[in-house]
Amino acid sequence: MQPSIVGSSSFGILWTKTFNPKELWYAKPLVYTPPGQKQLVFTASNQNWIRTFDAVTGASLQARQVQPPFLVSDIGCTDMPNTIGIAGTPVIDPGTNTAYFFAKGYQNNAASGGVAKGIYKFYAVNILDLTDRPGFPVLIDGNNADNDPTRYFVGGTVLQRPSLTLIDGNVYGTFGGHCDLFNYTGMVTGVSTTSGVGVTSMFAMEAAPGGPPAVTDIMVQKGGKAGIWMSGMAPSTDGSRLFVVTGNGQGHENKDTPASGRAPLSTLDEVVANLAVKNGKLSLQDYFEPYEYIGMDAGDRDLGSGGVALLDPTVFKGTNGVTRMAITIGKNGKAYVMNADNLGGFKLGPGATDNILQTIISPNAVFGGAGSYPLEGGYVYFTPVGSPTLVYKLGLDQNGSPLLSKVGQSVDSSAGRVGVGVPTVTTYKGQAGTGIVWVTDVEAGLKAYKAVPDSSGNLVRITIPPTGGLNKFQRPAFGDGRLYVTDSNARLICMGSPVSIPLNCTGPVDFGDVTIGQTKTVKVQCTALIPITNINGIKIQDATFQASNSSLPQGSLKTGDQFSFPVTWNLTQASIHDAAGASFGAVSPGVKTSSLVISTTNGVAQYSNSLPITLQGNEVSSAPFLSLSPQEVDFGGIVVGSPGAATGLDSSFIIANIGSSPLKILGYAYTGTEVDDDDDGGAMEYTNATASKDGYIIGNGFTSSDLPAVGSTIPAGQSLTVPMNFNADQVGNYQSLFNVWTNGGAKYILLTGSATTAPIAELAVETDEGGWDKNGVMDFGTVLAGTTETRRLRICNVGGSALLITKSKPPIDPELRAENPTSDLHEGQSIPPTECAYAPIDIAANPQPPNNPSHDVSNVWILNTDDLTFGVHDVEIKATITSRQLGPTYANGTGKYAYLGCYSDLNPRQLQKAYNLGTSNENGACQTQCQSLGYTFAGTEYHTQCWCGNLAPNGTKYTPESAKKCTFGCANDTTQACGGDGTYISIYYDSSKYQPDCKAVPCSSSSSSSSSISQISTSQSSRSSQTSTSISPTLTSQISTSSQIPTSVSTTSTLSSRALTSTSSALPSTTSTSPSSTASPTSTSISSTSSSVSQTSTTTSSTAGPQSTAGWKDLGCYKNGPSGKSVDTYAYRYYDDLMTIETCLAYCKSKGAAYAGIEYRRECYCGSSIAPDAVANDSGCTLTCPGNQIEMCGGSNRQNYVIFDLFYHFHLFLKDVDFDVHDLVGGGYNLEILDDDCDRLFHNVWTLLIHELLISANNEFEIVNDDELFFLGNESFLINHVYAFIHFHVLDSFYHVKIIIFFIFNIVIECGIRHVQCTHRVDPNDFHPVIIVHHLIHNPDSCIHCLCNQRLLFARLLRGASIPYEKTDGPAPGGRRDESRPLHLSRLVGQCKAESGK
C-alpha cells in the first residue's frame, strides 16, 4: 500500500458483495493464499455462514452455514442485533489449509431453544472446500475449568468475541458475557488441532478461593464475571505466553493489599493477565491490576474494553532491561504502558499506585486497543470515543526507560459512540515513509492517514473513496495491494487500484448546522459515466439521514444522463440521553459523518456496481448541553506524613457547555459507592458538595477551591477549568463519583487516589552462618579454586507502601557475580510492604593448577531505592581465592614450587631426568622428589611420570591453559593434572632459584590461570610478577605493546585509560619484553601516566590487551553533569554483562556514532557529542570491564570517553582468500585433511597462515614494496616442519600504506607419518629445505604425485636461501617489470591437481 497510490484517483472500490438480510460480520475477513493457488478471502458471519471469494474478482468460491445461529432475543442484550454465530475472527493454519473458529448455536442444531440450550462448537474446516476436518466440530459445553473444577462452560451465557490465537497445535479462544447478564465466568479455552483430542485447557478468570462460590442457576449474576471481550482484539502472544485483559468482576481478592504479579491470584477481574502456555495448558504467570480497580468496577470502567498490544521488541524497548513492551487501554480512558516481562502486580508503584512504565490519560474511553508502527522511531495510536486519533512516539528517559510522548492527532474526530476499530498500520514493502494508519469508524467508514504526523502535529488525512459506516470494532485485511472490510449494511468491500465508477455524484454532501429536533434537506446531483441498466436503490448507514428509492430515476441511463434526489437529515427523533442497556454513549453536538451508497446494474463490465457518497453536518443543540472531561481523574498516591502530604495532589477537570443556550448549574453531589446501572429501583446515596475551609468537598479526600456556584451559568460554547486537590491523613484507597447536575444534562467524573505510609528499605547481607548482617560487608573469606560459594543480598520493605529500587548495578565479574543480574534486585523492581527481595551472589573461583598464588576479588553492588532515607549504597563484596599448595612449602604454607605451565614434551624433552612414581605420582610427590635431588624444575606427565631438570623449558612449546592440553589426572590424585594427551607435561619451578622470563613463557601468552611469570619471595607470601600483553587476532587493526607490566595478586585491577589513540595504520603485531625488540609501526606503550594502560591484575587473569581500538582517540574520564549523562543526545545505548572497550567501540562504530562512552562496567553509550555539562579529567573511572579485567569501563556516574576518526581506521584485506573468521579466533594447529581435496588444503593453509601471522611471538615484519620479503626472527618453534612458499596480500583502505607481505609458513597435515619419504627418501630434518622445494616444483612425477596421494606434506623454514621463482612475461604485482616472481601456492596446488587427478 503506497500512500501516493492510495490517495490518487486510481484507488477505490473494486467490488462489493451483499448477502442475506440482517447478516453482519463481527469477525474480520481473512486473506489467504493456499500453496500453488489463487489468493482468496475467507469470511464468517453472525449467521454462522462461512464463505470464500476470489480475492481479485470477488467471485464466490464456496459457501456453507455450519449451524443455525443463536437468537439475540433469547438473552435480551442488544450489543449484537438479530443473531449471534461466529463473532471471533477465525485463525488459519497455513500448514494444513485449515480454518478454525467457534460458532454459537443450540443443542442438536436447533433454530431456537433459549439460554439453557445455547452451546458453542469449535470447527476445523478445509479452507478450499469448507468441509469439516475429521474429528470436528468439538463441543465446548460441559468442560470444567482446570483451575476450579466447580466452574464449567455453559455456551448459552457467554460470548466468544475476540479473535483466535494458534499456538503449538492448540487454538485459544476467550469468552466474556452478554451485557454482564447471567451466571458467567470469563474463560480462556484451548482446543487441540489434532483430531480426537478436543479441549486441552479451560482457564477460569474467577476461581476459588477468592471468587464467589459456584452456583447452578445460570440466570443469577454470581459467576464472578471477569469476562474477556477486548472489542474483538485477539489475545497477544510471543509463542510461549498469552496476554488477555478482563472486565468487571466480583471477587476482588486483592482488596486494598499490594501484591506481586508473580503471586497467585484467583480473581482476575480488571487485570492484564500473562498466561503461560505449556503442553496446551494455561497457568497464571504474571498480572497487572490497576490500583483503582474496585472504583473501575463501580463505575463500569472496563479495563478489558481493549486488548493488549505486544509492541515490536526490536524497536519498542528500553536500555534499562525493558526488552518487551505491552500497552492496553480501556473504558476508563487510561492507557497502561507495561513491561511485558514484569507487568506490575497490584499497587506496587509509588504511593501504592501502579507499578508500570507509564500511564497516559486519554480524553475518553477507548474500545479496541492500540495500534503501532515500528518504523521511523516507533509510534503508537489509539482512538478514544468521539475524539481524534492520538499519536504517541517512543522515547527514552535519562535512565533508559521507554516513554511514549504525544506528538500529534488527527484533525477529525471519531464517532461519538462505541465501535471505532483498532488502528492498523501498513507500509509498502516495509519501507520507512510509506506508513499508513487505517481507522474504521462506525459512522465515517474507513479512514486513512499518513503514519507520521506533520510538523504541526497533524495526522495528514489521505483521501479515499467513502465506504460508508463500517461494522463496529472492524479492521481492514490486506492482500496484494487490496484491502477488505465489512460494513453495517451487510457488504463485503474490496478496495484497491485501479477502479472505475459508474456515476459521478456531488460529494461530500454538507448539511451545515442542524439543530437537534429539526430537519434539513439537500439535493444530490449525479451524472452517468457509462450506460447504466438500472439504479437499484439507496442504502444509508445512519438512520437520521433519509432518502427514498422512489426519488431515483427508473429504467436505463445513457452516458451523460443526469438526475438528482433529495436527502434529509432528520434530527427530530435524536436522543441526547444514554440508551438503557446499550453499550454506546449519549448523542452530543458536533460534526457527524455518514455515507449513502447508490447501487447500480451496469451496462458495461469492469465498473463498480456501487457508489458511496459522504454525508456530513454539524449537530447543534438549541438547548444547553453539558460536557465533562476527562471521565476519570487519577491523582495517584500520596504518602501520609511526607512533605508532599502537606499540600496534597492537584488536578483539574473541565465543565463545558457545547449547546447553544446558557448552561445553568443546578447542583453537585458525590457518592463513594457505585453507579446505579442495575435498574433495580434502588436510590443512590448522594452527599451534596459542601463548602469547607479548603474549598468545596467533592468526595472523601477530594476538594475543589473554585467550584462554580450552584445557580451560576456557563455561556453557550464556553467552558470552565475547575481545580481539584486530593489529600488524606489516613492510609487507604479513596474514590468519589462526583456528579454535576445542569439544565443541559447530568454527568459524573470518577475521582481516585491512594494514601499510604512511606516505604522503608532495610538492607542486609547473608553471613557464613546463614544469618543476616545489616551493617556488614559480604566477606566470603577464603574460597578454594574450582569451587563456588553463594550468599544472598536482601532488601526488605518495612514501610507501608511499595518500595521501588531506583538504581541497581550488580557485579558481573567472571569470578564474582550476581547469579541473575538482570532480574534480581533490578532497577524498577517493586517490593510490597512487609516483603523482602533477594539476590544470590556467587564466588565462582576458576579452576587452577596447584601452587598458583592466591588472589583477591572484590566488587560492589550499587543500590538505591525511593526510600528517601536510604541513599546510595555500595555494598562491598570480597573474597580471597586460593589454590591447593602441594609439595615443599615455605614457612607460611605457600608451595615452594610454583606452577609454570603446560608444555609440549616432544622432540626434545623439556626436562632431562625421568622418574616413574607409578600409582603414587602427583605433583606434590614429584616436587618433593625433584627438590631432594637438587632440581629446579619438576614436571608430571602421562599420569605416572615425574620429570626433573635444571634447564628452563622452551617457550615455543608452551600452551596456554585455555587450550586445555594438560588434562590427564595424576595417578594418586585425579583432581590434579599430570600432563596430557599428545605428550604434554605440567611443569613447576622452585621459586627460590628461578624466575620465569620470556624464553620459558612467551610474553604474548594470555593464560587465564597461569602465574608462570612471577616472583615469589621466600621471606613473605606476597608475590609480584612481570608480564607483557599481546593483541588477540583480529581482521581490523592491531595495537602493539612492549612494556613490562608489574602485576599484583589482586583482581580489583584498574585501567586508567583503556582506549588508545591511533596515529597511523597499524599492522598485525606482537608483543615482546626483550630490550632488542623493535616496536611495530604503531606501538603504544602501556603505563599509568600517558595515553596508556595501567594494570594491576591477578597473576591468574588474562593479560590480553585492548583489541580493535584503531581509529579511536582516548578522551579520558568524564563525570556526568546535572543532565545525568556525558554523551549529549546519545542515539544508542547497549548493555553487556561481558562488556569490553572493544565491544562498545564496535557497537558505536556500527551505529555510525562519533563518540563512545562506558560507565558502570556494562553500559555503552554512543552519540554525536559530549554533553556540555560533563566534567572532564575525572579520576573516578575505576571500574573494571567484566569482559576484560585489565580494562576500565567507567565508574559510578562516570564514563570513559573516546572519539572515532576515520582517517586512522585501518582495514585488512585478504585477497582471494575464502575462510571462516572462526578459524582464526579458535586458533591452534590441529587441522585435519580428511580427503585428497587440494582446494580444501589451500583453504586450510590460508587459515593457518593468517592465524600464525597474527599471534606469533618473537618475529618482526618490515613493510616493503611489492614482491620483496624480509622475515627475521626465531625459528626454533618450527622444528620438524618443512616450509613451502606461500604468497598473500595485505592491503589497507587508505591513502599511504600499500603493503604486500610474503611470508613463509608451515603446512601441517596430520596423517600419522613423521617423515617425508619420496623417491629420494629424504628426511626433511637433515636435508636443506631449498632442495625439498625444488623437488616439489621440478619432480612432480616422483614427488608431488607421491605427496598428494599419501596426503602428506612437510616443509621447513626457508631462511638464508634463495626463493624459487618462476619466469614471467608480464609485470610483477605492483607494476614493476621483473624477470621472475614468487611461485603462488595456488600454482603448486594446480600442479598437484594435474598430476594426481584430484
PDB file of C-alpha atoms in Angstrom, residues 565-687:
ATOM      1  CA  PHE A 565     -32.605  13.114  -5.477  1.00  0.00           C
ATOM      2  CA  PRO A 566     -33.201  14.655  -2.021  1.00  0.00           C
ATOM      3  CA  VAL A 567     -31.520  13.539   1.219  1.00  0.00           C
ATOM      4  CA  THR A 568     -32.906  14.673   4.582  1.00  0.00           C
ATOM      5  CA  TRP A 569     -31.087  14.879   7.907  1.00  0.00           C
ATOM      6  CA  ASN A 570     -33.869  14.232  10.388  1.00  0.00           C
ATOM      7  CA  LEU A 571     -32.891  15.013  13.963  1.00  0.00           C
ATOM      8  CA  THR A 572     -36.416  15.155  15.322  1.00  0.00           C
ATOM      9  CA  GLN A 573     -36.050  11.734  16.942  1.00  0.00           C
ATOM     10  CA  ALA A 574     -32.390  12.065  18.079  1.00  0.00           C
ATOM     11  CA  SER A 575     -31.791  11.396  21.746  1.00  0.00           C
ATOM     12  CA  ILE A 576     -29.311  13.294  23.847  1.00  0.00           C
ATOM     13  CA  HIS A 577     -29.521  10.771  26.673  1.00  0.00           C
ATOM     14  CA  ASP A 578     -27.923   7.372  27.230  1.00  0.00           C
ATOM     15  CA  ALA A 579     -29.932   4.490  25.844  1.00  0.00           C
ATOM     16  CA  ALA A 580     -30.699   1.970  28.565  1.00  0.00           C
ATOM     17  CA  GLY A 581     -28.900  -1.346  28.150  1.00  0.00           C
ATOM     18  CA  ALA A 582     -26.845  -0.139  25.181  1.00  0.00           C
ATOM     19  CA  SER A 583     -23.068  -0.018  25.033  1.00  0.00           C
ATOM     20  CA  PHE A 584     -22.822   3.412  23.372  1.00  0.00           C
ATOM     21  CA  GLY A 585     -22.754   6.892  24.869  1.00  0.00           C
ATOM     22  CA  ALA A 586     -25.159   9.785  24.522  1.00  0.00           C
ATOM     23  CA  VAL A 587     -25.560  11.753  21.316  1.00  0.00           C
ATOM     24  CA  SER A 588     -23.681  15.009  21.589  1.00  0.00           C
ATOM     25  CA  PRO A 589     -23.445  18.133  19.443  1.00  0.00           C
ATOM     26  CA  GLY A 590     -20.668  18.255  16.911  1.00  0.00           C
ATOM     27  CA  VAL A 591     -19.643  17.276  13.393  1.00  0.00           C
ATOM     28  CA  LYS A 592     -21.161  13.996  12.231  1.00  0.00           C
ATOM     29  CA  THR A 593     -20.474  11.987   9.093  1.00  0.00           C
ATOM     30  CA  SER A 594     -22.211   9.088   7.408  1.00  0.00           C
ATOM     31  CA  SER A 595     -22.481   7.675   3.913  1.00  0.00           C
ATOM     32  CA  LEU A 596     -25.060   6.953   1.276  1.00  0.00           C
ATOM     33  CA  VAL A 597     -24.484   4.106  -1.186  1.00  0.00           C
ATOM     34  CA  ILE A 598     -26.145   4.033  -4.611  1.00  0.00           C
ATOM     35  CA  SER A 599     -26.408   0.534  -6.093  1.00  0.00           C
ATOM     36  CA  THR A 600     -26.414   0.092  -9.896  1.00  0.00           C
ATOM     37  CA  THR A 601     -26.692  -2.533 -12.603  1.00  0.00           C
ATOM     38  CA  ASN A 602     -24.178  -1.509 -15.222  1.00  0.00           C
ATOM     39  CA  GLY A 603     -24.367  -1.926 -18.957  1.00  0.00           C
ATOM     40  CA  VAL A 604     -20.563  -2.145 -19.167  1.00  0.00           C
ATOM     41  CA  ALA A 605     -18.392  -4.706 -17.371  1.00  0.00           C
ATOM     42  CA  GLN A 606     -15.436  -3.903 -15.089  1.00  0.00           C
ATOM     43  CA  TYR A 607     -17.153  -0.976 -13.398  1.00  0.00           C
ATOM     44  CA  SER A 608     -18.098  -0.824  -9.737  1.00  0.00           C
ATOM     45  CA  ASN A 609     -21.786  -1.526  -9.116  1.00  0.00           C
ATOM     46  CA  SER A 610     -21.975   0.815  -6.123  1.00  0.00           C
ATOM     47  CA  LEU A 611     -21.045   4.395  -5.368  1.00  0.00           C
ATOM     48  CA  PRO A 612     -20.603   5.695  -1.796  1.00  0.00           C
ATOM     49  CA  ILE A 613     -21.321   9.341  -1.098  1.00  0.00           C
ATOM     50  CA  THR A 614     -20.166  11.029   2.107  1.00  0.00           C
ATOM     51  CA  LEU A 615     -22.807  12.856   4.174  1.00  0.00           C
ATOM     52  CA  GLN A 616     -21.707  15.307   6.832  1.00  0.00           C
ATOM     53  CA  GLY A 617     -23.101  18.012   9.059  1.00  0.00           C
ATOM     54  CA  ASN A 618     -22.858  19.680  12.428  1.00  0.00           C
ATOM     55  CA  GLU A 619     -25.375  18.658  15.096  1.00  0.00           C
ATOM     56  CA  VAL A 620     -26.357  21.676  17.143  1.00  0.00           C
ATOM     57  CA  SER A 621     -28.265  21.661  20.403  1.00  0.00           C
ATOM     58  CA  SER A 622     -30.569  24.651  20.808  1.00  0.00           C
ATOM     59  CA  ALA A 623     -30.645  23.822  24.491  1.00  0.00           C
ATOM     60  CA  PRO A 624     -27.637  23.846  26.818  1.00  0.00           C
ATOM     61  CA  PHE A 625     -25.532  20.693  26.681  1.00  0.00           C
ATOM     62  CA  LEU A 626     -23.212  19.593  29.487  1.00  0.00           C
ATOM     63  CA  SER A 627     -19.803  18.088  28.793  1.00  0.00           C
ATOM     64  CA  LEU A 628     -17.369  16.970  31.498  1.00  0.00           C
ATOM     65  CA  SER A 629     -13.804  15.926  30.727  1.00  0.00           C
ATOM     66  CA  PRO A 630     -11.912  13.833  31.468  1.00  0.00           C
ATOM     67  CA  GLN A 631     -14.125  10.991  32.553  1.00  0.00           C
ATOM     68  CA  GLU A 632     -11.676   9.941  35.244  1.00  0.00           C
ATOM     69  CA  VAL A 633      -9.099  11.890  37.227  1.00  0.00           C
ATOM     70  CA  ASP A 634      -6.461   9.763  38.890  1.00  0.00           C
ATOM     71  CA  PHE A 635      -4.490  11.708  41.469  1.00  0.00           C
ATOM     72  CA  GLY A 636      -2.055   8.881  42.105  1.00  0.00           C
ATOM     73  CA  GLY A 637      -0.709   8.125  45.554  1.00  0.00           C
ATOM     74  CA  ILE A 638       0.211  10.285  48.489  1.00  0.00           C
ATOM     75  CA  VAL A 639       2.447   9.267  51.381  1.00  0.00           C
ATOM     76  CA  VAL A 640       0.920  10.193  54.716  1.00  0.00           C
ATOM     77  CA  GLY A 641       3.284  12.355  56.719  1.00  0.00           C
ATOM     78  CA  SER A 642       5.563  13.136  53.799  1.00  0.00           C
ATOM     79  CA  PRO A 643       6.409  16.704  52.769  1.00  0.00           C
ATOM     80  CA  GLY A 644       4.123  16.357  49.782  1.00  0.00           C
ATOM     81  CA  ALA A 645       1.229  15.424  52.000  1.00  0.00           C
ATOM     82  CA  ALA A 646       1.074  18.945  53.375  1.00  0.00           C
ATOM     83  CA  THR A 647      -0.238  20.333  50.100  1.00  0.00           C
ATOM     84  CA  GLY A 648      -1.804  17.227  48.613  1.00  0.00           C
ATOM     85  CA  LEU A 649      -2.022  16.404  44.922  1.00  0.00           C
ATOM     86  CA  ASP A 650      -3.500  18.768  42.343  1.00  0.00           C
ATOM     87  CA  SER A 651      -5.508  18.168  39.192  1.00  0.00           C
ATOM     88  CA  SER A 652      -8.403  19.676  37.299  1.00  0.00           C
ATOM     89  CA  PHE A 653     -11.432  18.939  35.151  1.00  0.00           C
ATOM     90  CA  ILE A 654     -13.420  20.928  32.586  1.00  0.00           C
ATOM     91  CA  ILE A 655     -17.103  21.817  32.691  1.00  0.00           C
ATOM     92  CA  ALA A 656     -18.153  22.794  29.148  1.00  0.00           C
ATOM     93  CA  ASN A 657     -21.375  23.942  27.540  1.00  0.00           C
ATOM     94  CA  ILE A 658     -21.413  22.652  23.977  1.00  0.00           C
ATOM     95  CA  GLY A 659     -25.035  23.672  23.485  1.00  0.00           C
ATOM     96  CA  SER A 660     -26.494  26.882  22.032  1.00  0.00           C
ATOM     97  CA  SER A 661     -28.128  28.224  25.223  1.00  0.00           C
ATOM     98  CA  PRO A 662     -26.689  29.160  28.628  1.00  0.00           C
ATOM     99  CA  LEU A 663     -25.913  26.204  30.903  1.00  0.00           C
ATOM    100  CA  LYS A 664     -27.142  26.570  34.476  1.00  0.00           C
ATOM    101  CA  ILE A 665     -25.527  24.675  37.359  1.00  0.00           C
ATOM    102  CA  LEU A 666     -28.278  23.022  39.380  1.00  0.00           C
ATOM    103  CA  GLY A 667     -26.218  21.125  41.934  1.00  0.00           C
ATOM    104  CA  TYR A 668     -23.257  18.955  42.896  1.00  0.00           C
ATOM    105  CA  ALA A 669     -23.096  15.710  44.838  1.00  0.00           C
ATOM    106  CA  TYR A 670     -20.844  12.708  45.231  1.00  0.00           C
ATOM    107  CA  THR A 671     -21.068   9.065  46.193  1.00  0.00           C
ATOM    108  CA  GLY A 672     -18.325   6.680  47.172  1.00  0.00           C
ATOM    109  CA  THR A 673     -20.222   3.547  46.137  1.00  0.00           C
ATOM    110  CA  GLU A 674     -21.124   2.760  42.546  1.00  0.00           C
ATOM    111  CA  VAL A 675     -23.149   3.992  39.609  1.00  0.00           C
ATOM    112  CA  ASP A 676     -26.750   2.848  39.654  1.00  0.00           C
ATOM    113  CA  ASP A 677     -26.892   0.853  36.414  1.00  0.00           C
ATOM    114  CA  ASP A 678     -28.771  -2.272  37.507  1.00  0.00           C
ATOM    115  CA  ASP A 679     -32.269  -0.793  37.190  1.00  0.00           C
ATOM    116  CA  ASP A 680     -33.286  -2.384  40.477  1.00  0.00           C
ATOM    117  CA  GLY A 681     -35.193   0.672  41.553  1.00  0.00           C
ATOM    118  CA  GLY A 682     -32.872   1.383  44.472  1.00  0.00           C
ATOM    119  CA  ALA A 683     -31.968   5.001  45.122  1.00  0.00           C
ATOM    120  CA  MET A 684     -28.355   6.146  45.027  1.00  0.00           C
ATOM    121  CA  GLU A 685     -26.980   7.609  48.242  1.00  0.00           C
ATOM    122  CA  TYR A 686     -25.523  11.023  47.343  1.00  0.00           C
ATOM    123  CA  THR A 687     -23.831  13.592  49.528  1.00  0.00           C
TER     124      THR A 687
END
